[in-house]
XYZ file of C-alpha atoms in Angstrom:
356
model
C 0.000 0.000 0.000
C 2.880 2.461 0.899
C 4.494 1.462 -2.495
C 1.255 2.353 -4.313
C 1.013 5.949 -2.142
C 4.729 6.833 -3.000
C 4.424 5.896 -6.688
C 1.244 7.949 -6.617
C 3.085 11.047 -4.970
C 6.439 11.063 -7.419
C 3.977 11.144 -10.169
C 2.097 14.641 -8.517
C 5.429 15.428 -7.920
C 6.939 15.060 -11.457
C 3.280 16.282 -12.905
C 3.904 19.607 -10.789
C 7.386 19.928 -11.741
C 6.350 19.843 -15.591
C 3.322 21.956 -14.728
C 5.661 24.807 -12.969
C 8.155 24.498 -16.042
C 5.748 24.938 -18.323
C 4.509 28.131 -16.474
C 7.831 29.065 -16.174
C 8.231 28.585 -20.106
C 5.464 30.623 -20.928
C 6.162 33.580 -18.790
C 9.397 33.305 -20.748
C 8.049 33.444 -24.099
C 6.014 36.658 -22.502
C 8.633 38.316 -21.635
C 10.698 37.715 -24.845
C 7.465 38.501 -26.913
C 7.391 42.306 -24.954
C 11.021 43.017 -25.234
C 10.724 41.873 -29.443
C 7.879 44.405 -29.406
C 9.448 47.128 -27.670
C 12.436 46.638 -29.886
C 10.641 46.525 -32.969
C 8.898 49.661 -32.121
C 11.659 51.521 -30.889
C 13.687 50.417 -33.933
C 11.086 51.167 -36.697
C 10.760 54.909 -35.167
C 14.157 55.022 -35.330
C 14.226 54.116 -39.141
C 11.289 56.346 -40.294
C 13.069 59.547 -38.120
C 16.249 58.507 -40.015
C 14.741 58.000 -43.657
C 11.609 59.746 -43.982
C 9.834 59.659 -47.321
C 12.381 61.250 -49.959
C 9.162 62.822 -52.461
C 5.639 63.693 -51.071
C 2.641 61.813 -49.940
C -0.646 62.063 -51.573
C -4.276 61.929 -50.645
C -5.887 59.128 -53.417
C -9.476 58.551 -51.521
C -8.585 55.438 -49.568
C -5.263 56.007 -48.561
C -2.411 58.491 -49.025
C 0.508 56.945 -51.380
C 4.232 58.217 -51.972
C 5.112 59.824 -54.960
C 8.721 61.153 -55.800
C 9.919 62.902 -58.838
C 13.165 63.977 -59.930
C 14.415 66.052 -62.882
C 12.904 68.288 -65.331
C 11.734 67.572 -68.653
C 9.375 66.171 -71.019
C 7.721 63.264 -71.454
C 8.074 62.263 -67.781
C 9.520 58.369 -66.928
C 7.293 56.180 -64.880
C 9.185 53.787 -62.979
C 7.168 50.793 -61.757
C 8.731 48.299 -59.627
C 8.115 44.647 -59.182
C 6.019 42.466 -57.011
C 6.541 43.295 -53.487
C 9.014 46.220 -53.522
C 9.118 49.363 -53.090
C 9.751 52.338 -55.616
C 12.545 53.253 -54.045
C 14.465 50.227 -55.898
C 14.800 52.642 -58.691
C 17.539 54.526 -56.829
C 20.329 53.726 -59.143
C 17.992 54.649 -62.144
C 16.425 57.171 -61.386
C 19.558 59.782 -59.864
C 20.875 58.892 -63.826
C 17.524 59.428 -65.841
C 17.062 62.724 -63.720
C 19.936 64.307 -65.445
C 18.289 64.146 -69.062
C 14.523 64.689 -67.851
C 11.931 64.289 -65.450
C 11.518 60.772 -63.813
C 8.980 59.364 -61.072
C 8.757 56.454 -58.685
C 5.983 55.448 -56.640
C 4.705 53.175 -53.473
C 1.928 51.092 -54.341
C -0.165 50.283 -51.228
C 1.441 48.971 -48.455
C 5.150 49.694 -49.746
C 7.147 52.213 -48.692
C 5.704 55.073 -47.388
C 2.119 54.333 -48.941
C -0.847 53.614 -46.728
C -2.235 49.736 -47.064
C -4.606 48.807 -48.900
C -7.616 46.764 -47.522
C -7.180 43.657 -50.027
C -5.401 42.753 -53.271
C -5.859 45.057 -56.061
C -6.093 44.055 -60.063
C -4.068 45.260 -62.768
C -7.263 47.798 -63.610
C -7.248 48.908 -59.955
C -3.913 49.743 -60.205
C -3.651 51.275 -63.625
C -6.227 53.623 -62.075
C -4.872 54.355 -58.632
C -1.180 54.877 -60.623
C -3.346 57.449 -62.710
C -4.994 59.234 -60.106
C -1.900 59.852 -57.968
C -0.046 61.458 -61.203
C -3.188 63.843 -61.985
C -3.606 64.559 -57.784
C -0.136 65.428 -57.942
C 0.208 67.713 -61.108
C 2.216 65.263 -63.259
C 0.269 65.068 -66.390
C 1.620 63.024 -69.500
C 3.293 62.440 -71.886
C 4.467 59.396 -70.508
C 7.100 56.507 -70.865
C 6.442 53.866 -68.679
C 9.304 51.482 -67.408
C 8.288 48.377 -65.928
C 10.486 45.850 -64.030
C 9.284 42.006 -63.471
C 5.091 42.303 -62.635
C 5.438 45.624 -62.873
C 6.040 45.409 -66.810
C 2.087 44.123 -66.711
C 0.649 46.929 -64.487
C 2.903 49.034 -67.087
C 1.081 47.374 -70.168
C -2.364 47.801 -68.363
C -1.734 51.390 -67.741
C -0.932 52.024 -71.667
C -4.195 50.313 -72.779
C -6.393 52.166 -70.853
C -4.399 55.509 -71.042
C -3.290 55.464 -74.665
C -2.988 58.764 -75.733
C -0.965 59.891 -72.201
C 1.718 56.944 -73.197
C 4.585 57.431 -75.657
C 7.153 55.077 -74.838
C 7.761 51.893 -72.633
C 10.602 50.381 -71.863
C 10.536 46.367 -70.111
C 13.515 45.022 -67.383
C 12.977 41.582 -67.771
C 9.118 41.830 -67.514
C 6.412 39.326 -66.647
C 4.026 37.909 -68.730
C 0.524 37.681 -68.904
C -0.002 33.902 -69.401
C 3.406 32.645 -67.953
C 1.598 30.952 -64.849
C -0.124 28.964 -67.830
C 3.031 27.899 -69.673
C 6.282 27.626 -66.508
C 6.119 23.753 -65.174
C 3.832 23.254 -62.340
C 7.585 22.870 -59.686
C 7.886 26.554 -60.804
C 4.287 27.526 -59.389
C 5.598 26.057 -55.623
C 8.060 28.782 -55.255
C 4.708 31.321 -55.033
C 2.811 28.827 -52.362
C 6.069 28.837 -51.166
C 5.890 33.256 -50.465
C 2.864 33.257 -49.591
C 3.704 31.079 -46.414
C 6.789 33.026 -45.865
C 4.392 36.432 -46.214
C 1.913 35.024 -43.501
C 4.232 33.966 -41.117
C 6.195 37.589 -41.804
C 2.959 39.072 -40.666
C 2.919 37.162 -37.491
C 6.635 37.779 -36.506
C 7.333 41.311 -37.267
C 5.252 42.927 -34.591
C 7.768 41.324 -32.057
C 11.014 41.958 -33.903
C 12.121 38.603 -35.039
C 11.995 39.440 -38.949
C 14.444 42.434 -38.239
C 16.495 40.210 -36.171
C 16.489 37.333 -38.097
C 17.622 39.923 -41.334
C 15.530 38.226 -43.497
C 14.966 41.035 -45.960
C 18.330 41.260 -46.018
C 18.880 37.562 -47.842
C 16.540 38.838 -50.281
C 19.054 41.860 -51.497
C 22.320 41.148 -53.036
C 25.513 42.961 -50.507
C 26.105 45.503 -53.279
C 22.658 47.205 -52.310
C 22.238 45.930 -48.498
C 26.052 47.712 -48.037
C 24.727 51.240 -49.373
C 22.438 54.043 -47.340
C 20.194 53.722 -50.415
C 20.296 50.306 -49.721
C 19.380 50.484 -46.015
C 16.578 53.066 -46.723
C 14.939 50.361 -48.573
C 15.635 47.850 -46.431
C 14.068 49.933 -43.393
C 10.830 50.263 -45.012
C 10.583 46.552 -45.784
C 11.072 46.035 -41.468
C 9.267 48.746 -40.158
C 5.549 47.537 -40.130
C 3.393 44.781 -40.940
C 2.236 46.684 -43.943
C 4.823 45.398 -45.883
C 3.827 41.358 -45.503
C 0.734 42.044 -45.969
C 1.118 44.322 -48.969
C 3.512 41.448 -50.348
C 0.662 38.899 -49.668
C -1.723 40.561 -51.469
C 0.342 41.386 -54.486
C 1.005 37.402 -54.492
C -2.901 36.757 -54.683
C -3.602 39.192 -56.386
C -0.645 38.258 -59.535
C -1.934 34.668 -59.218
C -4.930 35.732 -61.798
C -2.905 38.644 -63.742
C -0.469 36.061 -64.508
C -2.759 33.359 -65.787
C -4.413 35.190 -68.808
C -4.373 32.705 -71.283
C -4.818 35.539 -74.107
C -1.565 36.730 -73.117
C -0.306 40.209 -73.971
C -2.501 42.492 -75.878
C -1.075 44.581 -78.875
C 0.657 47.995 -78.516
C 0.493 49.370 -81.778
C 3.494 50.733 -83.230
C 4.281 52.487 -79.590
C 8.420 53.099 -78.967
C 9.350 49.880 -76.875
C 12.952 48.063 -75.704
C 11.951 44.728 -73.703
C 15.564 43.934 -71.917
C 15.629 40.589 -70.500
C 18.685 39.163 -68.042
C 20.418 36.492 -69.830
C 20.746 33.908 -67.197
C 21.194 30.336 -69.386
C 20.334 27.644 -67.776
C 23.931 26.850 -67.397
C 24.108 30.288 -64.963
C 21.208 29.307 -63.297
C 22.886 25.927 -62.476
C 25.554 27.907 -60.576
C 23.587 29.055 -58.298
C 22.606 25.266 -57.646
C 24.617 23.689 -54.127
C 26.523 20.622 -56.873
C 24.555 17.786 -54.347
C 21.476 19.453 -55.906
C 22.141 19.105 -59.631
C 19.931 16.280 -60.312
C 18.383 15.792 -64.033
C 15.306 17.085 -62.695
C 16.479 20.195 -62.032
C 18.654 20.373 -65.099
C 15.359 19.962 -67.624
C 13.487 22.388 -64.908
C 15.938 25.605 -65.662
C 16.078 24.524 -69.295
C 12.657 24.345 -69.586
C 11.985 27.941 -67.812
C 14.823 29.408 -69.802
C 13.217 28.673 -72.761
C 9.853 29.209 -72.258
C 10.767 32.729 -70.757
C 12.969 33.685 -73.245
C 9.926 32.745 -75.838
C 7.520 35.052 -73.616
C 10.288 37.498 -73.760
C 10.080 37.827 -77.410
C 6.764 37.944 -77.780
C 6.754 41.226 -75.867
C 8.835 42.765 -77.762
C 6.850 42.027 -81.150
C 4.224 43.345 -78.775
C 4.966 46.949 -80.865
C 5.960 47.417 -84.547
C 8.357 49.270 -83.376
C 9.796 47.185 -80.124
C 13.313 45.542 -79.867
C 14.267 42.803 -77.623
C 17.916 43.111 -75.897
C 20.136 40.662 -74.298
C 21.215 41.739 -71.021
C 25.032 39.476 -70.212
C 26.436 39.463 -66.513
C 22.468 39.915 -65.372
C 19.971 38.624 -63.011
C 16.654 39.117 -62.989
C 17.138 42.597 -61.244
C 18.817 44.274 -64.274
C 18.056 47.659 -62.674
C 20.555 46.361 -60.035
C 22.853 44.132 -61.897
C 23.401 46.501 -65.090
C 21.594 49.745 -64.600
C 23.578 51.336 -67.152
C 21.789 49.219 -70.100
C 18.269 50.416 -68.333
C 19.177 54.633 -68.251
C 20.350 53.694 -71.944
C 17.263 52.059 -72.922
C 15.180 55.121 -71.210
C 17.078 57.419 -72.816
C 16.790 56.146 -76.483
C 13.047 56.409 -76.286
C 13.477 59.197 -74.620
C 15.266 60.905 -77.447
C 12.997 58.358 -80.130
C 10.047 60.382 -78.576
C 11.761 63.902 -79.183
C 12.321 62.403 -83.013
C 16.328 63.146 -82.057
């Protein structure tokens, strides 16, 4: 019987010693969870004192968004960035393209220094927003419109519905409107892939431990993260929830715009360059860790390389007057990679446009 009362009391025993670490645990995780917040807070006041919004904020109806133009000149450059970053991406663009005439990037909801959004917008919604922050702020047309990645498909859906204000375009390694239909399905995971990494962003920021972690800054090569330009963009991409959430949207939300299985639709004989990186699949491949260069993924990158470069040359033949070029010793991010070739390609429509 005494056996039976002893085994009977270790067991309360160990069952209150578990109970008590648990408790202790949790009060842990409080406490951790309350410093992370007051961190974050402190830190993101810190980074908005430090880099506050370089152009001027704008009342649109729903929400104020960041405009900021540079230079003087006519017709005015519209620089539209990809999905989920902010206009100030443009930096090493735009200083260059301000020299020869007037040049404007923007935050689309939720990047930035723009207000959010309340859901994800279309290409429409966004043609017109784009539109009604240019007219709110005095920047009428003409326009060229220079589009990187997604952004060369809000730039296409701006020129169809605002013909006459568009007279050139230039596209850095641009979407397309059907690629969702025509990459191989393993290509599709990376975007179920971001739109975990998005939700769980939203759930860790508030308590510092995206800032800590740095993950933004594994998404920006060291030749960016290293400059003050750099860090001004990375400090917006930290600073708020408004960011994850903006980037989740913009993932639903090019889900659908990128599964048009009409594709592109004509642009007439309007000025157009479509640059696009020229990353074989052989460069692609060195990016690969050797233990994960299996067949598989050999025939994957061959297959997107030349399904993309197809896509690619079917927007430039988009225009009568369009021109594909090859970007060398590029990445996707040829704004970053070879800038240069993009302020050339701006400025010969530029001048096209002035019939020099």
């Amino acid at each position: 019987m005494n056996t039976k009362n002893n085994l009977v009391t270790k067991r309360r025993g160990c069952l209150g010693c578990l109970g008590r670490g648990l408790v202790g645990l949790l009060a842990l995780l409080v406490v951790v969870m309350i410093v992370g917040a007051i961190y974050q807070s402190a830190a993101s006041a810190s980074d908005l004192k430090k880099y506050p919004p370089p152009g001027q904020l704008y009342d649109v109806g729903e929400y104020r968004l960041h405009l900021d133009c540079v230079g003087e000149g006519s017709p005015t450059v519209i620089l539209e960035a990809g999905a989920g970053s902010p206009g100030r991406v443009w930096y090493l663009v735009q200083e260059k393209v301000a020299e020869f005439t007037r040049v404007c990037s923007y935050d689309r909801p939720g990047f930035g220094w723009s207000d959010p959004a309340s859901g994800p917008l279309g290409s429409e919604q966004t043609a017109d927003i784009l539109h009604q922050l240019l007219q709110t702020a005095g920047v009428p047309g003409p326009y060229v419109m220079v589009g990187h990645s997604a952004g060369g498909v809000l730039v296409r859906e701006f020129t169809q519905k605002y013909q006459s204000e568009v007279v050139g375009m230039v596209l850095v390694d641009s979407s397309h409107e059907s690629q969702n239909l025509r990459f191989p399905p393993e290509y599709l995971d990376s975007a179920k892939q971001k739109v975990m990494m998005y939700k769980a962003c939203q759930a860790l920021t508030p308590f510092g431990i995206v800032r800590m972690a740095r993950l933004w800054h594994r998404m920006l090569p060291v030749s960016v993260t290293s400059t003050d330009a750099g860090r001004e963009v990375l400090s917006t991409m930290y600073r708020s929830t408004a960011y994850c959430a903006a980037s989740l949207n913009e993932e639903i939300s090019f889900a659908e715009i990128l599964s048009q299985p009409d594709g592109s639709a004509s642009l007439g004989d309007l000025p157009l360059i479509a640059l696009t990186a020229d990353t074989t699949p052989e460069k692609m491949m060195e990016q690969v860790p050797e233990f994960m260069r299996s067949e598989n993924v050999i025939t994957l990158y061959t297959t997107l390389y030349e399904a993309g470069l197809e896509m690619q040359r079917e927007l430039a033949d988009l225009s009568s007057q369009g021109r594909q070029i090859m970007v060398k010793d590029s990445g996707h991010s040829i704004y970053l990679d070879q800038p240069d070739v993009v302020i050339d390609s701006i400025k010969e429509i530029v001048e096209q446009v002035h019939g020099e």
